[in-house]
PDB file of C-alpha atoms in Angstrom:
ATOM      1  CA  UNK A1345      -1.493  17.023  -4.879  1.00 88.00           C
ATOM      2  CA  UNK A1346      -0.990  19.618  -1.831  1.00 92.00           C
ATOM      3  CA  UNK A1347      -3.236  17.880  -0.103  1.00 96.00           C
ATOM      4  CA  UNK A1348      -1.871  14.554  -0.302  1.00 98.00           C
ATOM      5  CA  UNK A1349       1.471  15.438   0.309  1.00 97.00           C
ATOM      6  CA  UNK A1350       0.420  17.220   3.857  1.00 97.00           C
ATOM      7  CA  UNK A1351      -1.365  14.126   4.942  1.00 98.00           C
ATOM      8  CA  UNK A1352       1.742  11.975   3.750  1.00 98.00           C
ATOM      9  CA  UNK A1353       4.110  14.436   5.653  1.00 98.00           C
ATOM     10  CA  UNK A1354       1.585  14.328   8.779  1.00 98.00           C
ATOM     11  CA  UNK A1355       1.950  10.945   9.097  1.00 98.00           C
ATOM     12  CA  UNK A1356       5.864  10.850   8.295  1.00 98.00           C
ATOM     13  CA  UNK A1357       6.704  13.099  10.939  1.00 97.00           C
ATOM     14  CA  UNK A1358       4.266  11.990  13.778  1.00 97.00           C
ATOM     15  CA  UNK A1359       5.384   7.772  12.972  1.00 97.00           C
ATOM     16  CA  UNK A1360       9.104   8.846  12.253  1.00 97.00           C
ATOM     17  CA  UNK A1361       8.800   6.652   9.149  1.00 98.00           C
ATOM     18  CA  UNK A1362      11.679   8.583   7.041  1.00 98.00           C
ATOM     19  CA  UNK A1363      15.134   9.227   8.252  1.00 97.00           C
ATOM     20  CA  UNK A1364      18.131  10.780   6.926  1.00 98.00           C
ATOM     21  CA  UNK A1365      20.492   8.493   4.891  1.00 97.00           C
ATOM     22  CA  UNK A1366      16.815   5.637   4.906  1.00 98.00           C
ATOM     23  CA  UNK A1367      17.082   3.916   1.412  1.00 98.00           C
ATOM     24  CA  UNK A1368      13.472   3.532   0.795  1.00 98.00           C
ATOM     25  CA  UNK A1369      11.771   0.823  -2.066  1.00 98.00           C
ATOM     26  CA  UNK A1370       8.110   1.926  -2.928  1.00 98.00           C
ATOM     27  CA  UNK A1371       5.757  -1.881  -3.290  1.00 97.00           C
ATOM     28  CA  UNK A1372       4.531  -0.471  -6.980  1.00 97.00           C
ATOM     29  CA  UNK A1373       1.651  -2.901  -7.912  1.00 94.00           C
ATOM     30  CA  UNK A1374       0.317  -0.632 -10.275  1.00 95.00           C
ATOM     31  CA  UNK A1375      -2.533   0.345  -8.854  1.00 95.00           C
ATOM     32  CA  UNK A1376      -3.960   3.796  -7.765  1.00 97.00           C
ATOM     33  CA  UNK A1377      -2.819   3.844  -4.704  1.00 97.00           C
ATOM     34  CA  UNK A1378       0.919   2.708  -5.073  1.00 98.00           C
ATOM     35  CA  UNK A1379       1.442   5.334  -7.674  1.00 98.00           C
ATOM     36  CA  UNK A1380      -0.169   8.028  -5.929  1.00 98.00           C
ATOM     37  CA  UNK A1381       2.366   7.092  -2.854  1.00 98.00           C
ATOM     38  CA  UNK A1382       5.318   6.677  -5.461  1.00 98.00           C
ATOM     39  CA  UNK A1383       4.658  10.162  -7.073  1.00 98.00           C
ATOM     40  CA  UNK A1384       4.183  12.354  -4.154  1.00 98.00           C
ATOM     41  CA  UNK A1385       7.408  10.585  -2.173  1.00 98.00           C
ATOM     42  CA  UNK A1386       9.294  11.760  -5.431  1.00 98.00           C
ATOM     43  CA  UNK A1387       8.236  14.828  -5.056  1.00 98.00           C
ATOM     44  CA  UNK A1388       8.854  14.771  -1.692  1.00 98.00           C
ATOM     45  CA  UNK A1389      12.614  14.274  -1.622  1.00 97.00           C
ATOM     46  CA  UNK A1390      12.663  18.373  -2.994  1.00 96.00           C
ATOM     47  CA  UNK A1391      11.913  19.167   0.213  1.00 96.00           C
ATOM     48  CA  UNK A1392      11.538  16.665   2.990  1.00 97.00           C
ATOM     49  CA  UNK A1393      13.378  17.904   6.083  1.00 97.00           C
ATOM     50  CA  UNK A1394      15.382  14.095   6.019  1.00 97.00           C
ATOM     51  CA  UNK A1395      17.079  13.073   3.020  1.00 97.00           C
ATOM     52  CA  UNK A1396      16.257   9.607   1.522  1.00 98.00           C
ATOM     53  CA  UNK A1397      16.897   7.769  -1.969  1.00 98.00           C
ATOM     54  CA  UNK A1398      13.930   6.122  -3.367  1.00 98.00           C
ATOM     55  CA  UNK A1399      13.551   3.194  -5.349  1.00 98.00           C
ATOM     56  CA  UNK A1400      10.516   1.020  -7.138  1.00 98.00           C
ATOM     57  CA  UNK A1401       9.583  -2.379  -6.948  1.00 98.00           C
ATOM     58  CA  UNK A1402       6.706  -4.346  -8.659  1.00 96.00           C
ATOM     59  CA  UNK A1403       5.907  -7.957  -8.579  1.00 92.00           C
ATOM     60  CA  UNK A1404       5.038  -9.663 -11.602  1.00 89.00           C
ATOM     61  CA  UNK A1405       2.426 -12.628 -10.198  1.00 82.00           C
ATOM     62  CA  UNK A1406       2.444 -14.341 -13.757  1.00 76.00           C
ATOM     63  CA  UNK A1407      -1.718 -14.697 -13.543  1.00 76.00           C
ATOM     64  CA  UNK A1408      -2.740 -16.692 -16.548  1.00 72.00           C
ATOM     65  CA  UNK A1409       1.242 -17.885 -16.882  1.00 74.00           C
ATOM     66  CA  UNK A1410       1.584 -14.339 -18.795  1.00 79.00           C
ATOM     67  CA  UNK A1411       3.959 -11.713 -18.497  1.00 85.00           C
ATOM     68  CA  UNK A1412       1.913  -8.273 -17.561  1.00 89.00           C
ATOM     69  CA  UNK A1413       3.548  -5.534 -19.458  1.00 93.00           C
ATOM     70  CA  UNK A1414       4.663  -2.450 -17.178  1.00 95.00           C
ATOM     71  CA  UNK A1415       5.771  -0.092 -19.640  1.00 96.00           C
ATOM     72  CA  UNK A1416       4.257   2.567 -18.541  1.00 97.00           C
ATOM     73  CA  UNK A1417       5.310   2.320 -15.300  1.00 97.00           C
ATOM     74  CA  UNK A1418       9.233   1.716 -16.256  1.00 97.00           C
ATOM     75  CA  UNK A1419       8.581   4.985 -17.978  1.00 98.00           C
ATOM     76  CA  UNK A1420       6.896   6.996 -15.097  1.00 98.00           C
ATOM     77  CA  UNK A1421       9.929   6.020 -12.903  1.00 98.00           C
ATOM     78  CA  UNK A1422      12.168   7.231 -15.565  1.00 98.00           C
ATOM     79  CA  UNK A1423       9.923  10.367 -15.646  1.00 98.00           C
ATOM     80  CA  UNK A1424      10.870  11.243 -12.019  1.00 98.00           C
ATOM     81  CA  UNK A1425      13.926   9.488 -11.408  1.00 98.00           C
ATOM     82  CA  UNK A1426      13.584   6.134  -9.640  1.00 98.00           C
ATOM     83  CA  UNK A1427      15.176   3.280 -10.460  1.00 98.00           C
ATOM     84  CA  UNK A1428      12.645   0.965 -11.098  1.00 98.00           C
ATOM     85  CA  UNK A1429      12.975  -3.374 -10.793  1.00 97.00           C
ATOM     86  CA  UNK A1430      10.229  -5.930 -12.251  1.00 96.00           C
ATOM     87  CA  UNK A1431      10.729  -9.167  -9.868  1.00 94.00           C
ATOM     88  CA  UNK A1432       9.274 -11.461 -12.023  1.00 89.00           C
ATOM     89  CA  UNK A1433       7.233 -14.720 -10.239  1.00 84.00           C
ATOM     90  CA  UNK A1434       5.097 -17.652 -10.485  1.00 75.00           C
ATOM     91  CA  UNK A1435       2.044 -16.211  -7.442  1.00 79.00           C
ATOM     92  CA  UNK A1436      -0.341 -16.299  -9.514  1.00 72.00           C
ATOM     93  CA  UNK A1437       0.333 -19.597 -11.245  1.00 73.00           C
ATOM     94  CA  UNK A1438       0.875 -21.643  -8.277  1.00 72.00           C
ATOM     95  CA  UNK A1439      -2.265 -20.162  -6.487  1.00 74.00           C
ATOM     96  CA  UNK A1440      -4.613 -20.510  -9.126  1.00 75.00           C
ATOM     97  CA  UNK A1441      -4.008 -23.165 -11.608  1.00 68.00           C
ATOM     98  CA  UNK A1442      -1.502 -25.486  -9.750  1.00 67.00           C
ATOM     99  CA  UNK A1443      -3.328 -25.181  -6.294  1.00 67.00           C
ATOM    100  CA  UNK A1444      -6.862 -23.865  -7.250  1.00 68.00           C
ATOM    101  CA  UNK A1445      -7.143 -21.924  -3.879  1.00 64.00           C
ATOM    102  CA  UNK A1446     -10.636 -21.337  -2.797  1.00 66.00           C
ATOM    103  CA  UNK A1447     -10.110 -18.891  -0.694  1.00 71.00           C
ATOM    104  CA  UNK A1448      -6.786 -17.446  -2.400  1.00 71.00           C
ATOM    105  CA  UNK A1449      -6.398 -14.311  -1.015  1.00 73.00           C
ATOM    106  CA  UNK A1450      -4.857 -15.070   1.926  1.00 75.00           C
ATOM    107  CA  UNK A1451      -1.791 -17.673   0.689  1.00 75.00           C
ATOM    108  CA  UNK A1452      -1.128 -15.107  -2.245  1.00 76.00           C
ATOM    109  CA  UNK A1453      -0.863 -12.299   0.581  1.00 79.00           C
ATOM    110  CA  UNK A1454       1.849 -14.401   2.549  1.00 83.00           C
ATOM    111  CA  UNK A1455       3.905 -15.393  -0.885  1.00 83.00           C
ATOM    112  CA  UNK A1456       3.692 -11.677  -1.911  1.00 86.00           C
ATOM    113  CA  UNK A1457       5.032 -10.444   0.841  1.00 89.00           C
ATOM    114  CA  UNK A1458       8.021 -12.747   0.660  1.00 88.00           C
ATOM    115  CA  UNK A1459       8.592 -12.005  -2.352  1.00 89.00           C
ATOM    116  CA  UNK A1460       8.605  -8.894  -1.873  1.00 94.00           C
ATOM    117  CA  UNK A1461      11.123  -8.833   1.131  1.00 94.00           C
ATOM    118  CA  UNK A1462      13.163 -10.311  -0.495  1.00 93.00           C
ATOM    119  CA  UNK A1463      13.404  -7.930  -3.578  1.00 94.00           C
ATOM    120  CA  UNK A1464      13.830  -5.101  -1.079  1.00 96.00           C
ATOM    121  CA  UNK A1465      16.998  -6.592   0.366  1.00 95.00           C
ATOM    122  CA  UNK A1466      18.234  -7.108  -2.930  1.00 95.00           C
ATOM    123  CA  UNK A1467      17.937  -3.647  -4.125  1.00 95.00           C
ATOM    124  CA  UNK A1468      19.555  -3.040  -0.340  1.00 97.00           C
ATOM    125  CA  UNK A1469      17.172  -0.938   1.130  1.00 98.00           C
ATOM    126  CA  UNK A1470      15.892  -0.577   4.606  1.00 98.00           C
ATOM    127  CA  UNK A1471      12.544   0.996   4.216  1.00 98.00           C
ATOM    128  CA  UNK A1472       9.739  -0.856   2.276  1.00 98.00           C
ATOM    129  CA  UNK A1473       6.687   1.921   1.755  1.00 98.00           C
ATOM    130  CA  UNK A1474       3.553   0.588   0.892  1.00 98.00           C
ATOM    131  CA  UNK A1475       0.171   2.003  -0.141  1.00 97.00           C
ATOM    132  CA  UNK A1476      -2.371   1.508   2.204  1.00 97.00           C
ATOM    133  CA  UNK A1477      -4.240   4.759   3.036  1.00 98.00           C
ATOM    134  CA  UNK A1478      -6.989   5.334   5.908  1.00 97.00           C
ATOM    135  CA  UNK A1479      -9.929   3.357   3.697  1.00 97.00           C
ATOM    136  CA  UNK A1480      -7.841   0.568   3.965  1.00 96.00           C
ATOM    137  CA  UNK A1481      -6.923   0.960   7.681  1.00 97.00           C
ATOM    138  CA  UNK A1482     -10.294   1.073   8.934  1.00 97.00           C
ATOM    139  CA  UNK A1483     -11.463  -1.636   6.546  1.00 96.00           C
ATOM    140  CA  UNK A1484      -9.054  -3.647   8.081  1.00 96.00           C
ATOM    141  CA  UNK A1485     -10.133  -3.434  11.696  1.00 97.00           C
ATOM    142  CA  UNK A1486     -13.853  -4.295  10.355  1.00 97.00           C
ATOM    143  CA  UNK A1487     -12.665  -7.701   8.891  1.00 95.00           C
ATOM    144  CA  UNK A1488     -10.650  -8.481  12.127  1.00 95.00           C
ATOM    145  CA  UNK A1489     -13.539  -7.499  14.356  1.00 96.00           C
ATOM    146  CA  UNK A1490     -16.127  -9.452  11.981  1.00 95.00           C
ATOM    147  CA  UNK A1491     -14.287 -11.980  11.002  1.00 92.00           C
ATOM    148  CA  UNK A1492     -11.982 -13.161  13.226  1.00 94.00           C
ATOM    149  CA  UNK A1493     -13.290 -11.311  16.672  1.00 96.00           C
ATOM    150  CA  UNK A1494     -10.702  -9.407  17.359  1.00 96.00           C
ATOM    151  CA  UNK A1495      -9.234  -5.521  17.712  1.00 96.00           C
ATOM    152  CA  UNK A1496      -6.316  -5.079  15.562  1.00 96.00           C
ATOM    153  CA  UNK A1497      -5.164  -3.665  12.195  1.00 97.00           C
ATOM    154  CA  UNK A1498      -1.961  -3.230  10.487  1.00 96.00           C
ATOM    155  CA  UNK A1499       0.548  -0.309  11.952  1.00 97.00           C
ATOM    156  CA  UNK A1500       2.119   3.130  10.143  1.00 98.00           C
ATOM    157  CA  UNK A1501       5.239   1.200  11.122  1.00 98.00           C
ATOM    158  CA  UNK A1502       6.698  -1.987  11.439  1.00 97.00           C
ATOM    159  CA  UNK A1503       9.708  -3.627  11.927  1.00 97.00           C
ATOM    160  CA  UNK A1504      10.708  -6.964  10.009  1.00 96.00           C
ATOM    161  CA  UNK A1505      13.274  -8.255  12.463  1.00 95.00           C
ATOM    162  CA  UNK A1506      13.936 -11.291  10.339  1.00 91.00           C
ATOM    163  CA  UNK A1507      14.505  -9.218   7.200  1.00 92.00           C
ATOM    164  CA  UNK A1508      15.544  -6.384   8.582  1.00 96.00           C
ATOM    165  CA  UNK A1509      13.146  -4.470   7.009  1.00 97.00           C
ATOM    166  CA  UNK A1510      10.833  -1.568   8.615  1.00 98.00           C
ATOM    167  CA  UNK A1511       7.375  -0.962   6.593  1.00 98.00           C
ATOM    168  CA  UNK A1512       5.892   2.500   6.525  1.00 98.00           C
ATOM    169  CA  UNK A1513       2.629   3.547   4.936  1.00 98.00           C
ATOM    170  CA  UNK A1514       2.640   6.845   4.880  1.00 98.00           C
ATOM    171  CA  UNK A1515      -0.440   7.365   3.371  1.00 98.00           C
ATOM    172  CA  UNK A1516      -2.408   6.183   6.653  1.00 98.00           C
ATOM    173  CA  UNK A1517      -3.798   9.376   6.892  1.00 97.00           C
ATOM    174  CA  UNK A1518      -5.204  10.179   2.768  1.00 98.00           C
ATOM    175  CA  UNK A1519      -8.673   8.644   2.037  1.00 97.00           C
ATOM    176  CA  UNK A1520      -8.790   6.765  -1.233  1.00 96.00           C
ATOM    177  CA  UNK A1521     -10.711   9.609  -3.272  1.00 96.00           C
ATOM    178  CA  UNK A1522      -7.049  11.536  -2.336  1.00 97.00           C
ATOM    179  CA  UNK A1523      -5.359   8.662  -4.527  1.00 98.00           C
ATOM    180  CA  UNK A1524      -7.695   8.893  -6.772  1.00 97.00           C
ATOM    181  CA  UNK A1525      -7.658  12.715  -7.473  1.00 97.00           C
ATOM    182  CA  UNK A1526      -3.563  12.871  -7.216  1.00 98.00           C
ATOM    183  CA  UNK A1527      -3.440   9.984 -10.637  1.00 98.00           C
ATOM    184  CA  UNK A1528      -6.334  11.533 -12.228  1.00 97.00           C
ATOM    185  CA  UNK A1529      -5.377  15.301 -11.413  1.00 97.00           C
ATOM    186  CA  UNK A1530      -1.315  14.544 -12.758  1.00 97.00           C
ATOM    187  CA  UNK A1531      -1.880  11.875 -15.304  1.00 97.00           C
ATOM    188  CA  UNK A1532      -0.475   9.417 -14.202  1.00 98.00           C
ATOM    189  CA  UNK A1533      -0.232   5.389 -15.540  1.00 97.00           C
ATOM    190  CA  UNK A1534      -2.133   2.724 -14.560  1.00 96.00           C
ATOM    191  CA  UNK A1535      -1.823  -0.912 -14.537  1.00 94.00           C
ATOM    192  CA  UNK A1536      -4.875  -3.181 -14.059  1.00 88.00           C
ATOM    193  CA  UNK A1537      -4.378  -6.069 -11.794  1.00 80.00           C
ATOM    194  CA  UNK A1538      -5.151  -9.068 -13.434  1.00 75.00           C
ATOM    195  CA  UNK A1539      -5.919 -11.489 -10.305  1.00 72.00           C
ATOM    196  CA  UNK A1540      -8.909 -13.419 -10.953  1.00 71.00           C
ATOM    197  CA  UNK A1541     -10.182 -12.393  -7.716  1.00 66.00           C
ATOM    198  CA  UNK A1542     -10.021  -8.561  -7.919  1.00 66.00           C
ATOM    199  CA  UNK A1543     -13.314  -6.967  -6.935  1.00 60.00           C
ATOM    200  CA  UNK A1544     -14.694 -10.239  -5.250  1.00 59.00           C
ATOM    201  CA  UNK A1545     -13.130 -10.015  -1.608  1.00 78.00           C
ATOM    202  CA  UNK A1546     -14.061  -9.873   1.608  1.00 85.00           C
ATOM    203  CA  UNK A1547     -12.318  -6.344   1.780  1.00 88.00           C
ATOM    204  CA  UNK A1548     -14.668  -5.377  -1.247  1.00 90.00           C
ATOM    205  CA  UNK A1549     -17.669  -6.747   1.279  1.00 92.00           C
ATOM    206  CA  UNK A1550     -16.089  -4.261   3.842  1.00 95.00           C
ATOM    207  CA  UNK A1551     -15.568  -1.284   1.734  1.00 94.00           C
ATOM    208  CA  UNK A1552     -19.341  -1.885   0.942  1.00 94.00           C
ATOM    209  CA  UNK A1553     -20.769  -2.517   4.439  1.00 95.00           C
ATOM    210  CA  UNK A1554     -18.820   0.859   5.366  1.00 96.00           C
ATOM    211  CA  UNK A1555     -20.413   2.934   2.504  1.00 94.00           C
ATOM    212  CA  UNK A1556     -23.496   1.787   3.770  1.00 95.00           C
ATOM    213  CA  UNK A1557     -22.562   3.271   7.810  1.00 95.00           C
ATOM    214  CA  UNK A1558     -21.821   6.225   6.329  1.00 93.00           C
ATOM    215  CA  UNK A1559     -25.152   7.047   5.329  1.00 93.00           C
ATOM    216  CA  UNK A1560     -26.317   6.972   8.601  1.00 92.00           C
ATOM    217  CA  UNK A1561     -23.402   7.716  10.547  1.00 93.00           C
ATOM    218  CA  UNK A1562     -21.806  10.408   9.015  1.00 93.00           C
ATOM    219  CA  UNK A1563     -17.759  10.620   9.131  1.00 94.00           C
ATOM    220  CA  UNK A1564     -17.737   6.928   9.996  1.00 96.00           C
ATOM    221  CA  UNK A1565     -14.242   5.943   8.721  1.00 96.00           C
ATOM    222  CA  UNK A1566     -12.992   9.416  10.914  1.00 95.00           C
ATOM    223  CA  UNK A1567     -14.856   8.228  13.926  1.00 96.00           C
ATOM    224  CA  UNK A1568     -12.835   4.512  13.491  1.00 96.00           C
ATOM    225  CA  UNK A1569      -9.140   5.828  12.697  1.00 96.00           C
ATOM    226  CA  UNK A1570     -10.083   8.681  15.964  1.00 96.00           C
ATOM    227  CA  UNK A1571     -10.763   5.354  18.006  1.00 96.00           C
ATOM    228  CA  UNK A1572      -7.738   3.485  16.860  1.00 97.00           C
ATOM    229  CA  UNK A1573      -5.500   6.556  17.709  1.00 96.00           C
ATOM    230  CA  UNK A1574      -6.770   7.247  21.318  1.00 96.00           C
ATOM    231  CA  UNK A1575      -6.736   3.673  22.063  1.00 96.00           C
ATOM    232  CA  UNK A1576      -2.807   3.734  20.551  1.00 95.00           C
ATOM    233  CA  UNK A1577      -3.848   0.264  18.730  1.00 96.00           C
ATOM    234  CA  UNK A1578      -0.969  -1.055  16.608  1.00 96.00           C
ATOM    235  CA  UNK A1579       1.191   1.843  16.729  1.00 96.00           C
ATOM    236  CA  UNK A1580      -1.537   4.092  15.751  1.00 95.00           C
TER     237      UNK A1580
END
């Protein structure tokens, strides 16, 4: 828990992601990784050297037409104070069974984030922290390279100028395992995604191709967030 809260401060302070007075909605998908970052930011506000109010959002993609019951995560925001809002939607429907998507990943990305804007401004915040830690940074700049030929990856920070909205992920610095340990380690709730793609992604192809590297080339996802630093790419 120390640890991950040093990393999350490390990258805080160096990407001046959190300032005093910032109203700041955590993406809460239910997943490892967005409770681990909605947990330790709680925490956080104890002691953080800039004050900020903190609030949770989670989509509701409606896979299958259902309703995915988040319970337990209306109750872990109760736990440590958050206010906590279920946008409900229709992703998952329209992606799957109205559009049958072969390669889904991509359109459901765009609508999410949308959505998701949009819930932010609602809730009238003007940070929007999302989960994505250094496995996911470095995985990133693999598809782009293999993929699509080019250097680039998402950045710690970003500003929405159409929404008004600045993302932060101020986990950039925390390796997955950290997630891991910080939900198993505290107890927390999870909530399995129900998207019929989970597992079978070209990021999962990634994550796997990197594991590989590593065998051989120890440190590799190190090496790759070193390179994206020095080179300053994105904002890193």
């Amino acid at each position: 828990m120390q640890k991950m809260m040093s990393y999350m401060r490390s990258a805080m302070e160096r990407y001046q992601m959190i300032e005093d007075g910032d109203r700041v909605a955590v993406g809460l998908s239910g997943g490892k990784d967005s409770v681990a970052l909605l947990y330790c930011l709680a925490k956080m506000r104890a002691f953080y050297p800039h004050s900020f109010e903190l609030f949770a959002v989670t989509l509701d993609m409606g896979f299958g037409g259902e309703i995915t019951d988040y319970s337990l995560l209306e109750e872990l925001c109760e736990s440590i104070e958050v206010p906590y809002v279920i946008k409900r939607t229709e992703i998952g429907t329209v992606i799957f069974d109205i559009r049958r998507e072969k390669n889904p990943c991509s359109l459901c990305a765009r609508m999410r984030r949308g959505a998701l804007h949009d819930a932010v401004k609602e809730l009238g915040c003007n940070k929007l922290a999302l989960g994505h830690h250094m496995d996911d940074a470095v995985e990133t700049f693999m598809m782009n390279l293999l993929n699509e030929a080019r250097i680039g990856c998402f950045s710690p920070v970003t500003y929405l100028s159409r929404k008004d909205i600045t993302m932060i992920r101020p986990m950039v610095f925390a390796r997955e395992s950290d997630c891991a340990r910080v939900v198993r380690r505290e107890s927390l709730p999870i909530v399995k995604s129900k998207c019929p793609a989970d597992g079978a992604t070209e990021r999962q192809r990634v994550k796997t191709l990197l594991s590989m590297l590593e065998r051989d080339y120890g440190g590799v996802r190190d090496k790759l967030l070193g390179a994206m630093q020095r080179a300053n790419l994105d904002g890193f």
